[in-house]
């Protein structure tokens, strides 16, 4: 388990490179890690996940520029993600697929949080990889295809309705592609729950943030961060999430007198 966690930390430090470079359209493979402030190439001991950041107290040794706390957090979260996915799936092909999906969600979360964009270089191949892997693995290609369509089309209709009412765009195309990707990987019941969960998160957290910051409702909420959190919860705790959903729907139907 320790080994899986350490593997996750190393993967996490690669995700940091993706998070930093993808929005700048730089190569993620070359050159090696550098200080983003003075450009000096980092030595191996400055590149150890989490540890280096803590030892260097979040500063570059040469120029003293502060290094974002997001780096060690992304590494640590990726480490935890690997452990949870490994415990759920063991050494199966689904382990690899879910790792790819989880890592993509972390990268999309961070890039949307920082830049308010969801790059096509992640979401479009993500839709394809999710669907192709579902030809052989859970959730199966029919569920994956329905999920892809539900994820891509349903929010589109809601966003259309919202923009008619509010007169501006409620949800970007990036959000739709990200939902479609979640549907392709997890299948339709879970992308449906992801939709509901991320919307609730958006209303509660986004609404609170807007009220606190008092910047008014014009501020763009990085909705992709809520999609990422909801999708990760669905992917990591599939069975309990589905049970909770059934319970909630059952309770609602009884309350509404429909069953
Ligand atoms: Zn520096």
Short mmCIF file of C-alpha atoms and ligand atoms in Angstrom, two decimals:
data_model
loop_
_atom_site.label_atom_id
_atom_site.label_comp_id
_atom_site.label_asym_id
_atom_site.label_seq_id
_atom_site.Cartn_x
_atom_site.Cartn_y
_atom_site.Cartn_z
CA UNK A 1 0.00 0.00 0.00
CA UNK A 2 2.90 2.35 0.79
CA UNK A 3 4.32 1.56 -2.63
CA UNK A 4 1.00 2.42 -4.29
CA UNK A 5 0.92 5.72 -2.38
CA UNK A 6 4.50 6.59 -3.41
CA UNK A 7 3.65 5.70 -7.02
CA UNK A 8 0.69 8.09 -6.71
CA UNK A 9 2.94 10.89 -5.42
CA UNK A 10 5.20 10.50 -8.46
CA UNK A 11 2.22 10.47 -10.82
CA UNK A 12 0.99 13.56 -8.97
CA UNK A 13 4.18 15.44 -9.70
CA UNK A 14 3.71 14.66 -13.40
CA UNK A 15 0.11 15.94 -13.12
CA UNK A 16 1.56 19.20 -11.77
CA UNK A 17 3.59 19.53 -14.95
CA UNK A 18 0.40 18.97 -16.99
CA UNK A 19 -1.54 21.49 -14.89
CA UNK A 20 1.15 24.12 -15.36
CA UNK A 21 2.02 23.52 -19.02
CA UNK A 22 -1.17 22.40 -20.80
CA UNK A 23 -2.89 25.81 -20.54
CA UNK A 24 0.31 27.41 -21.93
CA UNK A 25 0.32 24.83 -24.75
CA UNK A 26 3.84 23.72 -23.84
CA UNK A 27 5.16 20.16 -24.11
CA UNK A 28 4.65 18.12 -20.94
CA UNK A 29 7.61 15.85 -21.77
CA UNK A 30 10.37 18.39 -22.39
CA UNK A 31 12.22 20.23 -20.89
CA UNK A 32 12.54 18.91 -17.32
CA UNK A 33 11.10 20.72 -14.29
CA UNK A 34 12.18 24.32 -13.83
CA UNK A 35 11.50 27.12 -11.41
CA UNK A 36 8.57 28.93 -13.02
CA UNK A 37 10.04 32.25 -11.85
CA UNK A 38 13.78 32.23 -12.64
CA UNK A 39 13.77 29.29 -15.08
CA UNK A 40 16.60 27.37 -13.36
CA UNK A 41 16.38 23.60 -13.96
CA UNK A 42 15.55 21.77 -10.73
CA UNK A 43 17.95 19.27 -9.19
CA UNK A 44 16.63 15.77 -8.42
CA UNK A 45 16.36 16.52 -4.70
CA UNK A 46 14.17 19.56 -5.43
CA UNK A 47 11.80 17.32 -7.36
CA UNK A 48 10.76 14.87 -4.64
CA UNK A 49 6.97 15.01 -4.31
CA UNK A 50 5.65 16.83 -1.21
CA UNK A 51 8.98 16.41 0.67
CA UNK A 52 10.91 18.98 -1.40
CA UNK A 53 8.17 21.58 -1.03
CA UNK A 54 8.11 21.11 2.75
CA UNK A 55 11.94 21.13 3.09
CA UNK A 56 12.32 24.20 0.86
CA UNK A 57 9.39 25.79 2.74
CA UNK A 58 7.67 26.51 -0.57
CA UNK A 59 10.45 28.70 -2.01
CA UNK A 60 12.92 28.46 -4.91
CA UNK A 61 16.52 28.04 -3.63
CA UNK A 62 17.91 30.56 -6.15
CA UNK A 63 15.41 33.36 -6.61
CA UNK A 64 13.29 32.85 -3.50
CA UNK A 65 10.04 32.98 -5.47
CA UNK A 66 7.28 31.19 -3.61
CA UNK A 67 6.13 27.86 -5.02
CA UNK A 68 2.37 27.34 -4.98
CA UNK A 69 0.88 25.15 -2.24
CA UNK A 70 -1.12 23.53 -5.03
CA UNK A 71 1.91 21.43 -6.02
CA UNK A 72 2.23 19.37 -2.83
CA UNK A 73 -1.58 19.20 -2.48
CA UNK A 74 -1.98 17.76 -6.01
CA UNK A 75 0.77 15.21 -5.27
CA UNK A 76 -0.76 14.18 -1.96
CA UNK A 77 -4.30 13.91 -3.36
CA UNK A 78 -3.03 11.83 -6.31
CA UNK A 79 -1.29 9.52 -3.83
CA UNK A 80 -4.56 9.04 -1.91
CA UNK A 81 -6.48 8.56 -5.17
CA UNK A 82 -4.16 5.73 -6.23
CA UNK A 83 -4.58 3.99 -2.86
CA UNK A 84 -8.40 4.20 -2.93
CA UNK A 85 -8.65 3.00 -6.56
CA UNK A 86 -6.18 0.19 -5.92
CA UNK A 87 -8.17 -0.97 -2.88
CA UNK A 88 -11.38 -0.99 -4.93
CA UNK A 89 -10.11 -2.78 -8.04
CA UNK A 90 -6.82 -4.57 -7.20
CA UNK A 91 -4.60 -5.57 -10.12
CA UNK A 92 -7.31 -5.53 -12.80
CA UNK A 93 -7.54 -3.72 -16.15
CA UNK A 94 -10.19 -1.47 -14.60
CA UNK A 95 -7.52 -0.20 -12.19
CA UNK A 96 -5.62 1.38 -15.09
CA UNK A 97 -8.75 2.91 -16.63
CA UNK A 98 -9.94 4.40 -13.34
CA UNK A 99 -6.45 5.77 -12.60
CA UNK A 100 -6.40 7.55 -15.96
CA UNK A 101 -9.89 8.91 -15.26
CA UNK A 102 -9.03 10.02 -11.70
CA UNK A 103 -5.84 11.76 -12.85
CA UNK A 104 -7.74 13.57 -15.61
CA UNK A 105 -10.29 14.79 -13.05
CA UNK A 106 -7.51 16.17 -10.82
CA UNK A 107 -5.87 17.98 -13.75
CA UNK A 108 -9.20 19.42 -14.95
CA UNK A 109 -10.06 20.50 -11.39
CA UNK A 110 -6.80 22.41 -11.01
CA UNK A 111 -6.75 24.00 -14.47
CA UNK A 112 -10.39 25.10 -14.16
CA UNK A 113 -9.67 26.45 -10.66
CA UNK A 114 -6.69 28.51 -11.86
CA UNK A 115 -7.66 29.50 -15.42
CA UNK A 116 -11.42 28.83 -15.68
CA UNK A 117 -10.88 26.65 -18.73
CA UNK A 118 -11.26 22.92 -19.44
CA UNK A 119 -8.77 22.12 -22.24
CA UNK A 120 -9.99 20.03 -25.19
CA UNK A 121 -6.66 18.15 -25.17
CA UNK A 122 -7.97 16.37 -22.06
CA UNK A 123 -11.74 16.19 -22.50
CA UNK A 124 -11.91 15.06 -26.16
CA UNK A 125 -9.40 12.17 -25.91
CA UNK A 126 -11.06 11.45 -22.54
CA UNK A 127 -14.43 10.87 -24.24
CA UNK A 128 -12.76 8.51 -26.75
CA UNK A 129 -10.71 6.58 -24.16
CA UNK A 130 -13.73 6.24 -21.85
CA UNK A 131 -15.90 4.84 -24.62
CA UNK A 132 -13.27 2.51 -26.13
CA UNK A 133 -12.34 1.01 -22.74
CA UNK A 134 -16.06 0.44 -22.05
CA UNK A 135 -16.20 -1.88 -25.07
CA UNK A 136 -14.28 -4.37 -22.91
CA UNK A 137 -14.77 -3.24 -19.32
CA UNK A 138 -17.49 -1.86 -17.01
CA UNK A 139 -19.80 0.00 -17.40
CA UNK A 140 -20.15 -1.62 -20.87
CA UNK A 141 -20.52 0.21 -24.17
CA UNK A 142 -24.30 0.82 -24.07
CA UNK A 143 -24.18 2.44 -20.64
CA UNK A 144 -21.09 4.38 -21.73
CA UNK A 145 -22.75 5.63 -24.91
CA UNK A 146 -25.96 6.65 -23.11
CA UNK A 147 -23.80 8.28 -20.42
CA UNK A 148 -21.84 10.19 -23.04
CA UNK A 149 -25.06 11.49 -24.61
CA UNK A 150 -26.77 12.24 -21.28
CA UNK A 151 -23.63 14.02 -20.07
CA UNK A 152 -23.21 16.04 -23.24
CA UNK A 153 -26.83 16.78 -24.15
CA UNK A 154 -28.80 17.22 -20.93
CA UNK A 155 -26.66 20.06 -19.49
CA UNK A 156 -26.78 21.65 -22.94
CA UNK A 157 -30.57 21.87 -22.73
CA UNK A 158 -30.40 23.24 -19.17
CA UNK A 159 -27.76 25.78 -20.22
CA UNK A 160 -29.92 26.82 -23.17
CA UNK A 161 -32.86 27.35 -20.83
CA UNK A 162 -30.69 29.27 -18.38
CA UNK A 163 -29.29 31.57 -21.05
CA UNK A 164 -32.83 32.27 -22.32
CA UNK A 165 -33.88 33.27 -18.79
CA UNK A 166 -30.74 35.08 -17.64
CA UNK A 167 -29.66 36.31 -21.05
CA UNK A 168 -26.12 35.00 -20.65
CA UNK A 169 -24.22 31.79 -20.81
CA UNK A 170 -24.68 29.59 -17.72
CA UNK A 171 -22.45 26.74 -18.73
CA UNK A 172 -19.53 26.62 -21.14
CA UNK A 173 -18.90 24.07 -23.86
CA UNK A 174 -15.96 22.83 -21.79
CA UNK A 175 -18.34 21.76 -19.03
CA UNK A 176 -20.44 19.79 -21.53
CA UNK A 177 -17.39 17.96 -22.93
CA UNK A 178 -16.28 17.18 -19.39
CA UNK A 179 -19.73 15.74 -18.55
CA UNK A 180 -19.63 13.67 -21.75
CA UNK A 181 -16.21 12.35 -20.71
CA UNK A 182 -17.54 11.41 -17.24
CA UNK A 183 -20.47 9.62 -18.93
CA UNK A 184 -18.19 7.73 -21.31
CA UNK A 185 -16.04 6.46 -18.41
CA UNK A 186 -18.66 5.82 -15.71
CA UNK A 187 -21.86 5.07 -17.66
CA UNK A 188 -25.26 6.71 -17.48
CA UNK A 189 -26.47 6.15 -13.89
CA UNK A 190 -23.30 7.64 -12.44
CA UNK A 191 -23.05 10.58 -14.85
CA UNK A 192 -26.66 11.40 -13.98
CA UNK A 193 -25.75 11.41 -10.28
CA UNK A 194 -22.62 13.45 -11.10
CA UNK A 195 -24.85 16.02 -12.80
CA UNK A 196 -27.12 16.33 -9.76
CA UNK A 197 -24.26 16.33 -7.25
CA UNK A 198 -22.15 18.91 -9.09
CA UNK A 199 -25.15 21.20 -9.54
CA UNK A 200 -25.93 21.02 -5.80
CA UNK A 201 -22.25 21.67 -4.99
CA UNK A 202 -22.25 24.57 -7.43
CA UNK A 203 -25.33 26.11 -5.84
CA UNK A 204 -24.11 25.71 -2.24
CA UNK A 205 -20.39 26.45 -2.58
CA UNK A 206 -20.54 28.76 -5.60
CA UNK A 207 -23.46 30.68 -4.11
CA UNK A 208 -21.72 31.08 -0.76
CA UNK A 209 -18.48 32.22 -2.44
CA UNK A 210 -20.35 34.79 -4.50
CA UNK A 211 -22.18 36.11 -1.44
CA UNK A 212 -18.97 36.33 0.59
CA UNK A 213 -16.93 37.95 -2.18
CA UNK A 214 -19.84 40.31 -2.99
CA UNK A 215 -18.65 40.54 -6.55
CA UNK A 216 -22.16 39.96 -7.71
CA UNK A 217 -23.44 37.22 -9.96
CA UNK A 218 -21.30 38.26 -12.91
CA UNK A 219 -18.30 36.34 -11.57
CA UNK A 220 -17.53 33.19 -13.52
CA UNK A 221 -17.79 30.10 -11.32
CA UNK A 222 -15.31 27.35 -12.30
CA UNK A 223 -18.07 24.73 -12.61
CA UNK A 224 -15.57 22.09 -13.79
CA UNK A 225 -14.16 21.92 -10.24
CA UNK A 226 -17.57 20.75 -8.97
CA UNK A 227 -17.92 18.25 -11.83
CA UNK A 228 -14.46 16.86 -10.97
CA UNK A 229 -15.28 16.43 -7.26
CA UNK A 230 -18.68 14.83 -7.94
CA UNK A 231 -17.28 12.52 -10.64
CA UNK A 232 -14.44 11.39 -8.36
CA UNK A 233 -16.89 10.62 -5.53
CA UNK A 234 -19.00 8.57 -8.00
CA UNK A 235 -15.97 6.74 -9.42
CA UNK A 236 -14.37 5.95 -6.06
CA UNK A 237 -17.50 5.03 -4.09
CA UNK A 238 -19.69 3.63 -6.84
CA UNK A 239 -21.82 1.18 -4.79
CA UNK A 240 -22.60 3.45 -1.79
CA UNK A 241 -23.36 6.36 -4.14
CA UNK A 242 -25.85 4.24 -6.15
CA UNK A 243 -27.45 2.97 -2.91
CA UNK A 244 -27.78 6.50 -1.51
CA UNK A 245 -29.33 7.66 -4.80
CA UNK A 246 -31.90 4.82 -4.75
CA UNK A 247 -32.77 5.63 -1.14
CA UNK A 248 -33.20 9.32 -1.90
CA UNK A 249 -35.33 8.69 -5.00
CA UNK A 250 -37.46 6.13 -3.08
CA UNK A 251 -38.02 8.58 -0.23
CA UNK A 252 -38.96 11.32 -2.68
CA UNK A 253 -41.44 9.08 -4.52
CA UNK A 254 -43.10 8.09 -1.22
CA UNK A 255 -43.22 11.73 -0.13
CA UNK A 256 -44.78 12.69 -3.47
CA UNK A 257 -47.27 9.82 -3.11
CA UNK A 258 -46.06 8.15 -6.30
CA UNK A 259 -45.22 4.77 -4.78
ZN1 LIG B 1 13.64 30.44 -9.00
#
